XYZ file of C-alpha atoms in Angstrom:
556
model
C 0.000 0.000 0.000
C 1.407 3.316 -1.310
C 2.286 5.532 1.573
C 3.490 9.226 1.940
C 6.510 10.370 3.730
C 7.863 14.109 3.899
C 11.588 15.514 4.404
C 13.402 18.411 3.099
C 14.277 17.826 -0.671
C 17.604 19.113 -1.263
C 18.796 18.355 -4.873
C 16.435 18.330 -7.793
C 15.414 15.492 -9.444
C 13.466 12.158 -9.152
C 14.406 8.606 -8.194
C 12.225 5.757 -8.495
C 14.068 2.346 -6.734
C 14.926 -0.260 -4.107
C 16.560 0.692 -0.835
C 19.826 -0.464 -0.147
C 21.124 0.812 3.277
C 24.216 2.361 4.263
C 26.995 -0.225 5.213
C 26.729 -0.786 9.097
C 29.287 1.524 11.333
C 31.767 -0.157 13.351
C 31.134 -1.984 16.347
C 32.919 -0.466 19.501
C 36.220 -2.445 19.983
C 36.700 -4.414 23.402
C 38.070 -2.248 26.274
C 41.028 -4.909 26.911
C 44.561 -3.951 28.645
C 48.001 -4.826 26.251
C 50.861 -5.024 28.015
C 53.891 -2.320 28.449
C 56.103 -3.798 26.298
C 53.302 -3.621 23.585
C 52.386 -0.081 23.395
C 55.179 1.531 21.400
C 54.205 -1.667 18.749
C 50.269 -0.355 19.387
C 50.957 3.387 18.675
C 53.220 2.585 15.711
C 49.411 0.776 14.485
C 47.768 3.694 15.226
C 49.826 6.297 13.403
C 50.156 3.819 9.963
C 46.456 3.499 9.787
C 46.252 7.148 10.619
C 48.010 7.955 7.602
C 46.926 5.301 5.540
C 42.686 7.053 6.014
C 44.259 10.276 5.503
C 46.127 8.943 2.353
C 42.598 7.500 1.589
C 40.695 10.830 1.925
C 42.597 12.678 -0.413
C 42.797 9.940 -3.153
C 38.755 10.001 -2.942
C 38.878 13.933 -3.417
C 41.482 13.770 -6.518
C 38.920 11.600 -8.043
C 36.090 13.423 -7.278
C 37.745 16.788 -7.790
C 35.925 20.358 -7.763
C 34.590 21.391 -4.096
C 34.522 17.275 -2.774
C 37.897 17.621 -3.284
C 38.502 20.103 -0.695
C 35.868 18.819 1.517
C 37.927 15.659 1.713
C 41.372 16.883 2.228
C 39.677 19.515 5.463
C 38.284 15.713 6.374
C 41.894 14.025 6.058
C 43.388 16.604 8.296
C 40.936 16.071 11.037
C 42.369 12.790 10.673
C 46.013 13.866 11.369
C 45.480 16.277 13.935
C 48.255 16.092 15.683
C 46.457 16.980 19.315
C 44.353 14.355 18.580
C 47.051 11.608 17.463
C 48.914 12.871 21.035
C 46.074 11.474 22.921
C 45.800 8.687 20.969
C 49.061 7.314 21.808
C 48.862 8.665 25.610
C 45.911 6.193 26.072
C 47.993 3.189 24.371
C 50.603 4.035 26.466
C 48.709 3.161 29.431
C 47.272 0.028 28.297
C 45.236 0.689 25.511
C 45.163 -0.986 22.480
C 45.463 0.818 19.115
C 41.479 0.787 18.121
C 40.656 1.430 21.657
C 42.876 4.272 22.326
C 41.503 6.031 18.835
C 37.874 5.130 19.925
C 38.308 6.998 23.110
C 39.777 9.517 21.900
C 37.686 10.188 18.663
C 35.172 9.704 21.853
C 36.385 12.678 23.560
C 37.201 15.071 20.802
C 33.780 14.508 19.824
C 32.674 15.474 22.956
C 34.070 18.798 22.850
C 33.024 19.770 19.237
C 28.973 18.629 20.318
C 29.211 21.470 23.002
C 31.528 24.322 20.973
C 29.024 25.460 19.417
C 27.045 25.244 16.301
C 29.244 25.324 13.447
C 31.675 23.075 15.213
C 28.758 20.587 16.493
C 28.120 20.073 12.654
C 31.620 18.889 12.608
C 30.671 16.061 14.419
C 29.447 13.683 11.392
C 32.340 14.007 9.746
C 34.468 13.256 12.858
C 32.946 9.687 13.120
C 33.145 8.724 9.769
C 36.860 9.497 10.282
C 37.070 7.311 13.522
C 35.370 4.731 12.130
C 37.412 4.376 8.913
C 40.842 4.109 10.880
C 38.924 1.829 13.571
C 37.941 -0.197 10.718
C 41.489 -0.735 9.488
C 43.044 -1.655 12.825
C 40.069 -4.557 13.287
C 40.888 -5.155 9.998
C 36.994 -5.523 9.128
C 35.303 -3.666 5.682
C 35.133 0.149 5.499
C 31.509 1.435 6.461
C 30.251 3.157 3.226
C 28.193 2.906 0.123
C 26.900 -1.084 -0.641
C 27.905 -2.986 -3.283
C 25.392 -3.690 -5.751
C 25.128 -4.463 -9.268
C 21.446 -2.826 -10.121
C 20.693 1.023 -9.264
C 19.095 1.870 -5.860
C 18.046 4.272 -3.805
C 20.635 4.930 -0.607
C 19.329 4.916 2.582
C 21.774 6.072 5.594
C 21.546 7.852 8.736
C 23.571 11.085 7.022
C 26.177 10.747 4.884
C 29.887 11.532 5.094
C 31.960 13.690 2.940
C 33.847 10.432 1.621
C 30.932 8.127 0.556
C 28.960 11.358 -0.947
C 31.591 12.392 -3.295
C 31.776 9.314 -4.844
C 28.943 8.496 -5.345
C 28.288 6.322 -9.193
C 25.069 8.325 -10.648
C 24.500 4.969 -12.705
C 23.831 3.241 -9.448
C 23.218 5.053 -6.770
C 19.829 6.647 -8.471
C 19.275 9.255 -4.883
C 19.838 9.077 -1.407
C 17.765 9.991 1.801
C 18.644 10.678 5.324
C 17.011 10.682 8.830
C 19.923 13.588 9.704
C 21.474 16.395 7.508
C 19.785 19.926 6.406
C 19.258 21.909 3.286
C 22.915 23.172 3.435
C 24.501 20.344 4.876
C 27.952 18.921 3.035
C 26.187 16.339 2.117
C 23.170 18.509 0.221
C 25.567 20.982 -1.183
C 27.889 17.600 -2.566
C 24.362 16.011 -3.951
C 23.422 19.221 -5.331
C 26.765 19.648 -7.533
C 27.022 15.859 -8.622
C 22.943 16.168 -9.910
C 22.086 13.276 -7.360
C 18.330 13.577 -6.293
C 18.133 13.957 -2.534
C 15.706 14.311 0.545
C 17.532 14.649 4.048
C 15.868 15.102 7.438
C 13.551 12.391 7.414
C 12.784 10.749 10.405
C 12.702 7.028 10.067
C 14.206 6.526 6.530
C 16.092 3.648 8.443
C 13.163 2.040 9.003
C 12.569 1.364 5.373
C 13.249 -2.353 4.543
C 16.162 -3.605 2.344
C 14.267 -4.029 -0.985
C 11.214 -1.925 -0.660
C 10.794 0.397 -3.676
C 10.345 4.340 -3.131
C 9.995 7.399 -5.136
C 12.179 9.849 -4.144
C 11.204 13.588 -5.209
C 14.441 15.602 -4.161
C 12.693 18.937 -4.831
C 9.451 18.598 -2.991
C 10.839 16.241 -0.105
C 8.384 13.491 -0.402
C 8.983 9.730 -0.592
C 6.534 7.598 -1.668
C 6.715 3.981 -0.333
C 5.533 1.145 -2.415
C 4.330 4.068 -5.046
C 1.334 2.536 -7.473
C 1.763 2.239 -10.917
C -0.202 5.620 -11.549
C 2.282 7.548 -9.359
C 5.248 5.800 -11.026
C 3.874 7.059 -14.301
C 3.112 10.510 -12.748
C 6.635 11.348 -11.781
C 8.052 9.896 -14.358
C 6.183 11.720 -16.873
C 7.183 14.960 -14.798
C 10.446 14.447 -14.867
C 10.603 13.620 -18.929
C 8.588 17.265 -18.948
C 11.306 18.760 -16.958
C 13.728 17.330 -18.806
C 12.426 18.466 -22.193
C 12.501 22.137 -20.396
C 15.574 22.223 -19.667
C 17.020 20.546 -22.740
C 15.131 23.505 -24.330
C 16.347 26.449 -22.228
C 19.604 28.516 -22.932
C 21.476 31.185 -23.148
C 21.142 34.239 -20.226
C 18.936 33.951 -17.437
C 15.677 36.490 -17.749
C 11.687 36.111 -17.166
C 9.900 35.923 -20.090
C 9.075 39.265 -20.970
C 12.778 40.052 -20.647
C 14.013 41.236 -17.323
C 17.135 39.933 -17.053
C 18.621 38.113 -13.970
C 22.186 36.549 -14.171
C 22.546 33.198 -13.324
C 26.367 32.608 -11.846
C 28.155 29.739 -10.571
C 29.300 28.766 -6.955
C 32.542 27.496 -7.361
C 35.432 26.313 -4.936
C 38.476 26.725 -6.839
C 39.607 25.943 -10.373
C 38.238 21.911 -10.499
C 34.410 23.303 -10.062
C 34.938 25.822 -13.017
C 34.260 23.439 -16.143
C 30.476 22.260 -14.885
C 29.738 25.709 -14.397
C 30.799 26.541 -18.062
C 28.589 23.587 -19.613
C 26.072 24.742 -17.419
C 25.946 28.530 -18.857
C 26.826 30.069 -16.199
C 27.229 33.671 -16.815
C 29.780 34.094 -14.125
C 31.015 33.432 -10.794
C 28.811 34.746 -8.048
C 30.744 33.544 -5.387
C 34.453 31.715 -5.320
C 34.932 30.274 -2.213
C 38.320 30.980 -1.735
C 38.827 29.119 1.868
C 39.264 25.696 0.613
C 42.889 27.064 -0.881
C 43.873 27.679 2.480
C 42.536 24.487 4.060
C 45.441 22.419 2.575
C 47.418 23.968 5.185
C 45.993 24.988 8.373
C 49.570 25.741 9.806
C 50.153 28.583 7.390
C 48.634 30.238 4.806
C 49.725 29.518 1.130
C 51.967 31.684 -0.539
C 51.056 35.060 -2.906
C 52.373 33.031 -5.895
C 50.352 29.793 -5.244
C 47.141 32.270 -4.878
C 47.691 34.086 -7.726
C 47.865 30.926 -9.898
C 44.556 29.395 -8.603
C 42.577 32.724 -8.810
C 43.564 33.393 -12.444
C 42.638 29.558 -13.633
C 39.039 30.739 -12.493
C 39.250 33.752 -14.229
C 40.047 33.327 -17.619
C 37.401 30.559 -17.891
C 35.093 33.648 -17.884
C 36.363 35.755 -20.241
C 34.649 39.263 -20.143
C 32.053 37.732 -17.577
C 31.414 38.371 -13.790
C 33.909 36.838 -11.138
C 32.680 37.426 -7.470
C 35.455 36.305 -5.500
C 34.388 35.906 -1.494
C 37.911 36.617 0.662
C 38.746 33.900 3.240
C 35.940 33.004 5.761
C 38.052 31.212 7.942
C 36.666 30.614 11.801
C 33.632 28.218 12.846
C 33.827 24.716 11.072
C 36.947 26.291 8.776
C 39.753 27.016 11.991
C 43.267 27.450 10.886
C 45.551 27.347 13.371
C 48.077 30.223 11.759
C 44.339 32.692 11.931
C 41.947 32.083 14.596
C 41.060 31.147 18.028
C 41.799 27.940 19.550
C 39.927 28.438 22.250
C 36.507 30.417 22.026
C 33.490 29.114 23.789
C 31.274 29.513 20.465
C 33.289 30.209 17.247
C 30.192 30.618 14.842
C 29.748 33.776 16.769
C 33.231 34.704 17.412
C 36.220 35.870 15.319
C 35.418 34.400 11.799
C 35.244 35.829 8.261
C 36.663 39.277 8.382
C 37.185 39.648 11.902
C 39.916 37.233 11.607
C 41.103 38.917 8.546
C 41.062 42.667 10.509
C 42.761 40.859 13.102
C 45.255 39.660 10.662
C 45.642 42.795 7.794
C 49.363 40.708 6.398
C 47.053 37.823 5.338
C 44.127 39.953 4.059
C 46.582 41.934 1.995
C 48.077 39.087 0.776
C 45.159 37.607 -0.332
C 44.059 41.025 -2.300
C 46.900 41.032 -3.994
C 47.008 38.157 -5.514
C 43.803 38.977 -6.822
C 44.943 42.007 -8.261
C 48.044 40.605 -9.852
C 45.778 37.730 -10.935
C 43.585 39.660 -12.901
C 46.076 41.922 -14.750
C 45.270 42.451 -18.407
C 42.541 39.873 -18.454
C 38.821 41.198 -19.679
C 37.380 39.648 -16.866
C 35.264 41.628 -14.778
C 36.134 40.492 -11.170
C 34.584 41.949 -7.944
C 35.667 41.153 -4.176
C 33.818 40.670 -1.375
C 33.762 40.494 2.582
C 31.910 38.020 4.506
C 30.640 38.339 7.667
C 29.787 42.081 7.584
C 27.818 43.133 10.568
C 27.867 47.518 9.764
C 29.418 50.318 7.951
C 32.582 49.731 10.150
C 33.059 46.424 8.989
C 32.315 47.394 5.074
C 34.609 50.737 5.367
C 37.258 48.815 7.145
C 37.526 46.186 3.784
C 37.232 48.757 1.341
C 39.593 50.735 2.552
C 42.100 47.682 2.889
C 41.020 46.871 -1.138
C 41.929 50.377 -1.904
C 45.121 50.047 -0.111
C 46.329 46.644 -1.912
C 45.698 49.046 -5.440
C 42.697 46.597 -6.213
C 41.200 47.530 -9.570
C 37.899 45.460 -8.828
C 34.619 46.206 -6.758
C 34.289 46.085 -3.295
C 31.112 44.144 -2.309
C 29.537 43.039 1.507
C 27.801 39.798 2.288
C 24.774 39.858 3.968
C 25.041 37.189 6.955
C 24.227 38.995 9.654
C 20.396 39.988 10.461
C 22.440 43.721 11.246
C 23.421 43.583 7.569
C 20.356 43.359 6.356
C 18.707 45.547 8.587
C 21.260 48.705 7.926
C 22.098 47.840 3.907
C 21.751 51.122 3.075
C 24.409 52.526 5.546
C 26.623 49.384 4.079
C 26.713 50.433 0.458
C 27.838 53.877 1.151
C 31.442 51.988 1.656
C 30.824 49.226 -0.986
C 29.657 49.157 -4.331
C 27.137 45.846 -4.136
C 25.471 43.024 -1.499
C 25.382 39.091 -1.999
C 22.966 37.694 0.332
C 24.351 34.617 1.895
C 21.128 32.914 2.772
C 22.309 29.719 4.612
C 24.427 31.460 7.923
C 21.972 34.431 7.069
C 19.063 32.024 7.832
C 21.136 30.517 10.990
C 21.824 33.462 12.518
C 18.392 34.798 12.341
C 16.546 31.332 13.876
C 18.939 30.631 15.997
C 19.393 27.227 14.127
C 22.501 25.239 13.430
C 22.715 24.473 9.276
C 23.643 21.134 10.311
C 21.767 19.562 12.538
C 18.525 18.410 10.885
C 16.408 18.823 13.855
C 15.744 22.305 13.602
C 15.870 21.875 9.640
C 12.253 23.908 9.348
C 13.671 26.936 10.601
C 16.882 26.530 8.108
C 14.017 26.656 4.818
C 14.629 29.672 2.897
C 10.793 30.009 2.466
C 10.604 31.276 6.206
C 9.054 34.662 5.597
C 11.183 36.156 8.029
C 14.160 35.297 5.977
C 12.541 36.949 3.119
C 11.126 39.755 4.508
C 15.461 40.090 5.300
C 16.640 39.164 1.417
C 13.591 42.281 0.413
C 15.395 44.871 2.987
C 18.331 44.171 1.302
C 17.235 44.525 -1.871
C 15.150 47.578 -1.755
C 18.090 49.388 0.247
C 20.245 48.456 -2.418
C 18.404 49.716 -5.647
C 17.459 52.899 -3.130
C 21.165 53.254 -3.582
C 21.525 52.385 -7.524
C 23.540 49.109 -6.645
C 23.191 45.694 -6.793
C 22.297 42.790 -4.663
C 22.292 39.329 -5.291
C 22.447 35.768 -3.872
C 24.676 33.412 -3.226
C 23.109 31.079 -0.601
C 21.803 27.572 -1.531
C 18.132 29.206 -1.543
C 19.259 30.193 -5.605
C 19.316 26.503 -6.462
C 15.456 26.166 -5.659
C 13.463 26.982 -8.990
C 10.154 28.301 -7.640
C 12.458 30.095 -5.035
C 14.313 32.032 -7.228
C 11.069 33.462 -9.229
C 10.817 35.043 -5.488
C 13.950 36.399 -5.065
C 13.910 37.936 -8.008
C 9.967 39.317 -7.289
C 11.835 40.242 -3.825
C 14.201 42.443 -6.165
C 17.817 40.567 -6.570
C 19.544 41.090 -9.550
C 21.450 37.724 -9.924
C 21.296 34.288 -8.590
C 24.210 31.857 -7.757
C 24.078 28.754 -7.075
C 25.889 24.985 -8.078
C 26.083 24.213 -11.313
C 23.750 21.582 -11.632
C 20.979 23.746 -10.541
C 21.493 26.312 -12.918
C 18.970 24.896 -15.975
C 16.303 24.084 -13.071
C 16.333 27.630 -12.599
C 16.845 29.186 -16.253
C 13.846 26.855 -17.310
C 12.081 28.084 -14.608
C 12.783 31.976 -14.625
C 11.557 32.013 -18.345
C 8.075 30.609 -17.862
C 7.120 33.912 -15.515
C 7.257 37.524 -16.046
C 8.997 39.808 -13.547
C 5.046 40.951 -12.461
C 4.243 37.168 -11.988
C 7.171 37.043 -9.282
C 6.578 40.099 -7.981
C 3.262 39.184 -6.932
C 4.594 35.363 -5.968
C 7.287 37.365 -3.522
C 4.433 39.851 -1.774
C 2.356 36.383 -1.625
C 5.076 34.562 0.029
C 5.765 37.320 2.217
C 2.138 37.881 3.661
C 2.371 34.019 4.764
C 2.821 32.522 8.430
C 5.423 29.474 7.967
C 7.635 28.668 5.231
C 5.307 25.974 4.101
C 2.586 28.748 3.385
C 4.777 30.971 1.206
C 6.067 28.084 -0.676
C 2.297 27.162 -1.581
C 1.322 31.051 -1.683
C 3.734 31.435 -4.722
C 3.045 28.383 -6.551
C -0.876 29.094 -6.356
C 0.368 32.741 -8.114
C 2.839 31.360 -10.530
C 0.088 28.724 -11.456
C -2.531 31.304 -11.991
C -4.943 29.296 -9.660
C-alpha cells in the first residue's frame, strides 16, 4: 500500500528504486589492557592506519575533484590532527590498544566539538566517519560506506559523510535519503553539484526495509513507499517534462518578458569551473576561496600559489562576472596560523573578516594576488567580505582593497540579520550586497545548518528570511547598486522566481541547478514574481509561502 513520507528535498530530481542501506558503522572495539612492552608496537598501528585514512581521503577527493575535493582533504586533516594523534598514543601508552585508544579519543574530541558550538557541532558527522574508517582498518573488518550492488538503488543512511557522498556512481546510486542532515549540509551541497536527487531530514528513513521500492522527489521532499503504478507514471512523466525544459532552455537567465537576472556559478576553486561553463553560467557569483587555504591549516599559502589558482578561475570567464568571497576562515573552517583555539562559540566569534582585521598581512596578501591575478585579463572580477555586521566592517575592507591598489569592486555579504537591517548605511562603503542565505538564515533562527532537527527553521521560504533578502534589496536599488544571492536558496526553482519578485539582480548557485532555474525563470514575467514574492511574504510558515507562490505562478 502506497504511503506518503515528507523531508526536506535538497537536490532536484526524481528517483524511483529499491533501498539499499548504508553499510553498518563499526562496532565499539573491546576495552582490553596490552601489556607495556606492547604499546610503542600499538601506537606505531595507530599512526600507519592514521596515515593510511588520511592517504585515503585525499585519493577520494582527486577523483572526485571540484569542491569534494577540498571537503575531503579539510576531512583528512581532522584525521592527522596532531592533538588528537597525542592522545591517541597517551591512552595506548597506558594500556590501551590501538582501536581502543583512537575510539576513546575520537570519543572525547567529539565530545568537545557537540558542546563548541554550532558550526563546530556540525563537525561532528564528519568526525565519526573518520574514527570509524581508521577503527575499521586496525580490526581489519570492511570500510563502512556505500553497498555494493550491481542494479541502481536508492541509498538509505543515517547522514552521509563527505567520503561516501563524493563518490557516489550516478548509474547506481539513483538518490539518497537521510534521517539527519539539512538543506545546506555537506552532504546537500555535494548532492546538489554531482545532480544526485536527494531528501535529508527524514525521520525514520532507516526504518525502510532492504528491498522496498520508493519514489524519491528531491525537490518537494516526499517519498513515496511502495508508489502505485499511476504515481510511477506521474513522476516519471514529470520528470521527462522537466527534462524536455531544460534541454530547451539557454542562453542568459531572464523572465519571459525580458528582465534579465544573471545566473552565476558557486565554485570552490579551479576543479568546479568546467560544470559551471557547460552549465551557462554567466559568471562566478561567489568563489569560495577558503578551501585554498585548508590544505594547510599551519600557514597560509603563498602570494604566488594564490595568484595561480585565482587566475585559472578567471580566464574561464572571459569578459564575464567573477565574485570572489575573501577567506571566511573561523567556525567549522579554523586554521591554526588565523583564529582562536579556544573560544566558547566560534560561529559567533572571530570568523570571516574579523579574523582577517585581526590579521591585515594575510588579508593583503590575499588582495593582492587577486589584483596581480587579474592583470590584463577582460574579466570583470569583484571582491567581497563576509561576515559584515555595519558600515565599520564594510569601510574597514574597502579601505584595505583600496590600499592593496585593487582595480575590482568592493562588495559586503549579507550574513548577519544587522546587515540586512542597515544595507543602506553598508553600500555607502561598498559598491554591491550578496545575500548569503544559509548562515543568514542561521543566525536569524537561531538554528545550526547542520543539525537536521531544527531543519524547518533553516528553509529559505521562512518569511522572516525573506522579509530580510527584500530589505536588502530595496536598500540596495534605493542606492543604484546591486544585490544578489549566493546562498543555496538560488538553487530552488520556484524560489528564485521570489527572489527575483523580492528584487535581486542575480542568482548563484551549483552548477547543476542552474537549468532548473533558467527553465524556470523564463516561464514567468517579472510581475508574476513580484506578486509570488508579496504572496510569500504575507504568509505565516515557510510551508505557506512556498504554496502562496506556486498558487500565483500557477494562476490558480
Amino acid at each position: 500500500m502506497e504511503t506518503t513520507l515528507r523531508g526536506v528535498g535538497v537536490s532536484h530530481g526524481v528517483a524511483i528504486g529499491e533501498v539499499r542501506h548504508m553499510g553498518t558503522a563499526v562496532l565499539e572495539p573491546p576495552a582490553k589492557q596490552i601489556p607495556a612492552e606492547e604499546a610503542e608496537r600499538e601506537q606505531g598501528r595507530a599512526r600507519q592506519a592514521v596515515e593510511a585514512v588520511a592517504a585515503d581521503l585525499i585519493a577520494r577527493g582527486n577523483l572526485a575533484g571540484g569542491e569534494a575535493q577540498h571537503v575531503l582533504e579539510a576531512q583528512a586533516m581532522m584525521a592527522q590532527d596532531p592533538e588528537l594523534m597525542a592522545d591517541v598514543e597517551r591512552r595506548i601508552a597506558v594500556g590501551s590498544t590501538a582501536e581502543r585508544g583512537v575510539y576513546d579519543a575520537f570519543a572525547a574530541y567529539r565530545a568537545l566539538l557537540a558542546n563548541a558550538g554550532e558550526y563546530l557541532a556540525g563537525r561532528v558527522a564528519d568526525l565519526d566517519d573518520v574514527r570509524n574508517r581508521i577503527v575499521a582498518r586496525l580490526l581489519g573488518v570492511p570500510m563502512p560506506g556505500v553497498p555494493d550492488s550491481d542494479e541502481p538503488y536508492v541509498l538509505i543512511a543515517r547522514d552521509l559523510a563527505p567520503a561516501d557522498t563524493a563518490l557516489l556512481d550516478p548509474a547506481l546510486v539513483l538518490g539518497f535519503v537521510t534521517e539527519e542532515g539539512g538543506p545546506t549540509s555537506h552532504s546537500a551541497i555535494l548532492a546538489r553539484a554531482l545532480g544526485v536527487p536527494a531528501v535529508v531530514a527524514l525521520p525514520g528513513a532507516g526504518e525502510l526495509a532492504e528491498g522496498t521500492v520508493i519514489a524519491v522527489d528531491g525537490s518537494t521532499g516526499e517519498i513515496f513507499v511502495e508508489p502505485s503504478a499511476e504515481k510511477r507514471a506521474e513522476m516519471e512523466s514529470a520528470a521527462a517534462a522537466r527534462k524536455a525544459a531544460l534541454s530547451a532552455s539557454s542562453g542568459p537567465g531572464a523572465t519571459s518578458d525580458g528582465h534579465k537576472v544573471p545566473l552565476l556559478a558557486n565554485v570552490g576553486g579551479p576543479g568546479d569551473v568546467p560544470a559551471a561553463v557547460e552549465a551557462g553560467a554567466e559568471g562566478v557569483g561567489l568563489f569560495r576561496t577558503e578551501f585554498l587555504f585548508l590544505d594547510d591549516s599551519r600557514q597560509a599559502p603563498s602570494e604566488e600559489k594564490q595568484v595561480a589558482a585565482y587566475r585559472a578561475v578567471l580566464e574561464a570567464f572571459p569578459e564575464g562576472r567573477v565574485v570572489v568571497r575573501v577567506l571566511d576562515a573561523g567556525a567549522d573552517k579554523p586554521l591554526d596560523f588565523l583564529t582562536p583555539a579556544d573560544e566558547p562559540n566560534p560561529a559567533l566569534g572571530v570568523r570571516g573578516l574579523r579574523s582577517l582585521l585581526d590579521h591585515p598581512d594575510v588579508l593583503r596578501t590575499q588582495l593582492t594576488a587577486l589584483s596581480n591575478a587579474a592583470q590584463g585579463l577582460p574579466v570583470h572580477l569583484e571582491v567581497m567580505a563576509p561576515m559584515v555586521a555595519d558600515r565599520a566592517d564594510a569601510k574597514a575592507f574597502a579601505d584595505a582593497c583600496r590600499e592593496a591598489g585593487l582595480q575590482a569592486k568592493f562588495g559586503a555579504m549579507v550574513e548577519i540579520p544587522s546587515a540586512a537591517l542597515r544595507a543602506r548605511s553598508i553600500l555607502r562603503e561598498v559598491e554591491f550586497l550578496s545575500l548569503g542565505t544559509n548562515d543568514l538564515a542561521q543566525y536569524t533562527f537561531a538554528a545550526d545548518r547542520q543539525v537536521g532537527a531544527v531543519s524547518r527553521l533553516q528553509d529559505p521560504w521562512q518569511p522572516a528570511l525573506l522579509d530580510l533578502v527584500a530589505l536588502s534589496a530595496e536598500a540596495a536599488r534605493a542606492e543604484g547598486k546591486s544585490c544578489g544571492v549566493c546562498g543555496e536558496a538560488a538553487s530552488d526553482p520556484l524560489l528564485a522566481c521570489v527572489l527575483t519578485g523580492l528584487g535581486v539582480t542575480s542568482l548563484s548557485m551549483g552548477a547543476a541547478s542552474i537549468p532548473y532555474v533558467r527553465a524556470t525563470l523564463a516561464k514567468y514575467t517579472l510581475a508574476q514574481c513580484e506578486r509570488a514574492a508579496s504572496a510569500a511574504r504575507a504568509a505565516d510558515s515557510a510551508e505557506e509561502a512556498r504554496v502562496a507562490a506556486q498558487v500565483v505562478l500557477s494562476g490558480e
